Coordinates of C-alpha atoms in Angstrom, one line a residue:
M1 CA -26.5 -21.8 21.3
L2 CA -25.6 -24.3 18.6
V3 CA -29.0 -26.0 19.0
D4 CA -30.5 -22.7 17.7
F5 CA -28.2 -22.6 14.7
N6 CA -30.2 -23.1 11.6
F7 CA -28.1 -25.0 9.0
R8 CA -31.2 -25.5 6.8
I9 CA -31.3 -21.8 6.0
I10 CA -27.6 -21.9 5.0
F11 CA -28.3 -24.6 2.4
E12 CA -31.3 -22.6 1.2
Y13 CA -29.1 -19.6 0.5
L14 CA -26.1 -21.7 -0.6
P15 CA -26.5 -20.7 -4.3
L16 CA -26.4 -17.1 -3.4
F17 CA -23.2 -17.6 -1.3
L18 CA -21.6 -19.6 -4.2
T19 CA -22.3 -16.7 -6.5
G20 CA -20.7 -14.4 -3.9
L21 CA -17.8 -16.7 -3.6
K22 CA -17.2 -16.8 -7.3
S23 CA -17.4 -13.0 -7.4
T24 CA -15.0 -12.5 -4.5
F25 CA -12.6 -15.0 -6.0
L26 CA -12.6 -13.4 -9.4
I27 CA -12.3 -9.9 -8.0
S28 CA -9.4 -11.0 -5.7
V29 CA -7.5 -12.9 -8.4
V30 CA -7.8 -10.0 -10.9
S31 CA -6.9 -7.4 -8.3
I32 CA -3.9 -9.4 -7.0
I33 CA -2.5 -9.8 -10.6
L34 CA -3.0 -6.1 -11.4
A35 CA -1.6 -5.1 -7.9
L36 CA 1.5 -7.1 -8.5
I37 CA 2.0 -5.4 -11.9
T38 CA 1.3 -2.0 -10.4
G39 CA 3.6 -2.7 -7.4
I40 CA 6.5 -3.8 -9.7
I41 CA 6.1 -0.7 -11.9
A42 CA 5.9 1.6 -8.9
C43 CA 8.9 0.0 -7.3
A44 CA 10.9 0.3 -10.5
C45 CA 10.0 4.0 -10.7
R46 CA 10.6 4.5 -7.0
I47 CA 14.2 3.2 -7.1
S48 CA 14.9 4.8 -10.4
G49 CA 17.3 7.8 -10.6
I50 CA 15.0 9.6 -13.0
K51 CA 13.3 12.3 -11.0
T52 CA 10.3 12.7 -13.4
I53 CA 9.1 9.1 -12.6
K54 CA 10.7 8.7 -9.1
Y55 CA 8.8 11.5 -7.3
P56 CA 5.3 10.7 -8.8
A57 CA 5.9 7.1 -7.6
I58 CA 6.8 8.2 -4.1
A59 CA 3.7 10.5 -4.0
Y60 CA 1.5 7.6 -5.2
I61 CA 2.9 5.2 -2.6
E62 CA 2.7 7.7 0.3
I63 CA -0.8 9.0 -0.5
I64 CA -2.2 5.5 -0.7
R65 CA -0.5 4.2 2.4
S66 CA -1.6 7.2 4.4
T67 CA -5.3 7.1 3.6
P68 CA -7.9 4.4 4.5
L69 CA -9.0 2.0 1.7
L70 CA -12.6 2.9 2.4
V71 CA -12.0 6.6 1.6
Q72 CA -10.2 5.5 -1.6
I73 CA -13.2 3.4 -2.6
Y74 CA -15.7 6.2 -1.9
F75 CA -13.5 8.7 -3.8
L76 CA -13.4 6.4 -6.9
Y77 CA -17.1 5.4 -6.6
F78 CA -18.6 8.8 -5.8
G79 CA -15.9 11.2 -6.9
L80 CA -15.1 10.0 -10.4
P81 CA -18.7 10.4 -11.7
T82 CA -18.5 14.1 -10.7
L83 CA -15.4 14.4 -12.9
G84 CA -17.3 12.8 -15.8
L85 CA -15.9 9.3 -15.4
R86 CA -18.5 6.6 -14.8
V87 CA -17.1 3.2 -13.9
P88 CA -19.2 0.2 -12.9
E89 CA -19.1 -1.0 -9.3
I90 CA -17.0 -4.1 -9.9
Q91 CA -14.4 -2.3 -12.0
T92 CA -14.3 0.5 -9.4
G93 CA -13.7 -2.1 -6.6
I94 CA -10.9 -3.8 -8.6
L95 CA -9.3 -0.4 -9.3
A96 CA -9.4 0.5 -5.7
L97 CA -7.9 -2.8 -4.5
M98 CA -5.3 -2.7 -7.2
L99 CA -4.1 0.8 -6.4
N100 CA -4.2 0.2 -2.6
S101 CA -2.4 -3.1 -2.6
G102 CA 0.0 -2.0 -5.4
A103 CA 1.5 0.7 -3.1
Y104 CA 2.2 -1.8 -0.3
I105 CA 3.6 -4.4 -2.8
A106 CA 5.9 -1.7 -4.2
E107 CA 7.4 -1.2 -0.7
I108 CA 7.6 -4.9 -0.1
I109 CA 9.6 -5.5 -3.3
R110 CA 11.8 -2.5 -2.6
A111 CA 12.6 -3.8 0.9
G112 CA 13.5 -7.2 -0.7
I113 CA 15.8 -5.5 -3.2
N114 CA 17.4 -3.4 -0.5
S115 CA 18.1 -6.5 1.6
V116 CA 20.6 -7.8 -0.9
D117 CA 24.1 -7.1 0.4
E118 CA 25.8 -4.2 -1.5
G119 CA 29.0 -6.2 -1.7
Q120 CA 27.3 -8.7 -4.0
L121 CA 26.3 -5.9 -6.3
E122 CA 29.8 -4.5 -6.4
A123 CA 31.1 -8.0 -7.2
G124 CA 28.6 -8.3 -10.0
T125 CA 29.7 -4.9 -11.4
S126 CA 33.3 -5.8 -11.2
S127 CA 32.5 -9.1 -13.0
G128 CA 31.2 -7.1 -16.0
L129 CA 27.5 -7.6 -15.4
N130 CA 25.2 -4.7 -16.5
Y131 CA 22.2 -3.5 -14.5
F132 CA 19.7 -5.9 -16.0
Q133 CA 22.1 -8.9 -15.5
R134 CA 22.7 -7.9 -11.9
M135 CA 18.9 -7.7 -11.3
R136 CA 18.3 -11.1 -13.0
F137 CA 21.2 -13.1 -11.6
I138 CA 22.0 -11.5 -8.2
I139 CA 19.2 -9.3 -6.9
L140 CA 15.9 -10.8 -7.9
P141 CA 16.7 -14.5 -6.9
Q142 CA 17.5 -13.4 -3.4
A143 CA 14.8 -10.7 -3.2
L144 CA 12.1 -13.3 -4.2
G145 CA 12.9 -15.5 -1.3
V146 CA 12.6 -12.6 1.1
T147 CA 9.4 -11.1 -0.4
I148 CA 7.2 -14.2 -0.8
P149 CA 6.0 -14.3 2.8
P150 CA 5.0 -10.6 3.0
L151 CA 3.5 -10.7 -0.4
L152 CA 1.3 -13.6 0.7
G153 CA 0.3 -11.6 3.7
Q154 CA -0.6 -8.6 1.5
N155 CA -2.6 -10.8 -0.9
I156 CA -4.6 -12.2 2.0
V157 CA -5.2 -8.6 3.2
L158 CA -6.5 -7.8 -0.2
V159 CA -8.9 -10.7 -0.2
K160 CA -10.3 -9.6 3.2
D161 CA -10.4 -6.0 2.1
S162 CA -12.7 -7.0 -0.8
A163 CA -15.5 -7.2 1.8
L164 CA -15.5 -3.4 1.8
L165 CA -16.9 -3.5 -1.8
S166 CA -20.2 -4.6 -0.3
L167 CA -20.6 -0.9 0.7
I168 CA -20.8 0.0 -3.0
S169 CA -23.3 -2.8 -3.8
V170 CA -20.9 -5.3 -5.3
M171 CA -22.5 -8.7 -4.8
E172 CA -19.5 -10.5 -3.1
L173 CA -19.5 -12.7 0.0
T174 CA -20.1 -10.0 2.6
R175 CA -22.9 -8.5 0.5
C176 CA -24.5 -12.0 0.3
G177 CA -24.4 -12.2 4.1
Q178 CA -26.0 -8.8 4.4
T179 CA -28.7 -9.9 2.0
M180 CA -29.5 -13.0 4.0
T181 CA -29.5 -11.1 7.2
S182 CA -31.9 -8.5 5.9
E183 CA -34.3 -11.1 4.4
R184 CA -34.3 -13.7 7.3
F185 CA -32.7 -11.8 10.2
M186 CA -30.2 -14.6 10.9
P187 CA -26.8 -12.8 11.2
S188 CA -25.1 -15.7 13.0
E189 CA -25.8 -18.2 10.2
A190 CA -25.2 -15.6 7.5
F191 CA -21.8 -14.3 8.6
F192 CA -20.6 -17.8 9.8
T193 CA -21.0 -18.9 6.2
V194 CA -19.2 -15.8 5.0
A195 CA -16.3 -16.4 7.3
F196 CA -16.2 -20.1 6.3
F197 CA -15.8 -19.2 2.6
Y198 CA -13.2 -16.5 3.4
M199 CA -11.2 -19.2 5.2
C200 CA -11.4 -21.5 2.2
I201 CA -10.0 -18.7 0.0
Y202 CA -7.3 -18.1 2.6
F203 CA -6.1 -21.7 2.7
C204 CA -6.1 -21.9 -1.1
L205 CA -3.9 -18.9 -1.3
K206 CA -1.7 -20.2 1.5
A207 CA -1.3 -23.5 -0.3
V208 CA -0.2 -21.8 -3.5
A209 CA 2.2 -19.6 -1.7
D210 CA 3.8 -22.5 0.2
W211 CA 4.1 -24.5 -3.0
S212 CA 5.8 -21.5 -4.7
Q213 CA 8.2 -21.0 -1.8
R214 CA 9.2 -24.7 -1.7
K215 CA 9.7 -24.7 -5.5
L216 CA 11.9 -21.6 -5.2
I217 CA 14.0 -23.1 -2.4
F218 CA 14.4 -26.3 -4.4
R219 CA 15.5 -24.4 -7.4
E220 CA 18.1 -22.4 -5.4
A221 CA 19.4 -25.6 -3.8
Y222 CA 19.9 -27.3 -7.2

């Protein structure tokens, strides 16, 4: 019951949770930026007509989407050292989140590009626009409006998936909750606090995405 809920212990461990929040936020932001770059590159290769870059991009996207993120994390964390590559825990986590989310972002962007009516592309071609001009003035402005909501969803998934990094000893929010539980055996207080901070990150991301979408709509209107 709520009467048994110990808020004092939460304040006692608040510095630890703030450290975990900072770590989770930094890992998430860096991973989101790198995943966007990876997704854009993978999408560009995926829709390219050059087979030497198209098929490796398809293989990367399909392999990542068909395997669990936890398996990918374990492969990078335990598998790379056996190949002679030793990467610290945080960098391993960022790499795993980047590769995983990048594959989904590539497909989201590709779906947005494919949603543009082919007649508009033909009209752009007949108007003398080259490929890059068609992408800049016709395809991307429309694709951005379509892709922002699913990109927001994917970024939120990435933030929540960062909790899996606790399994490789990264001191992020979930790991802080596990630490408090093991030391004080108060799982309700520990993971209530973890959930609260994840919600704070979620609403921050949602506010940024809503602002970006409103700005995009305003720019298209005027």
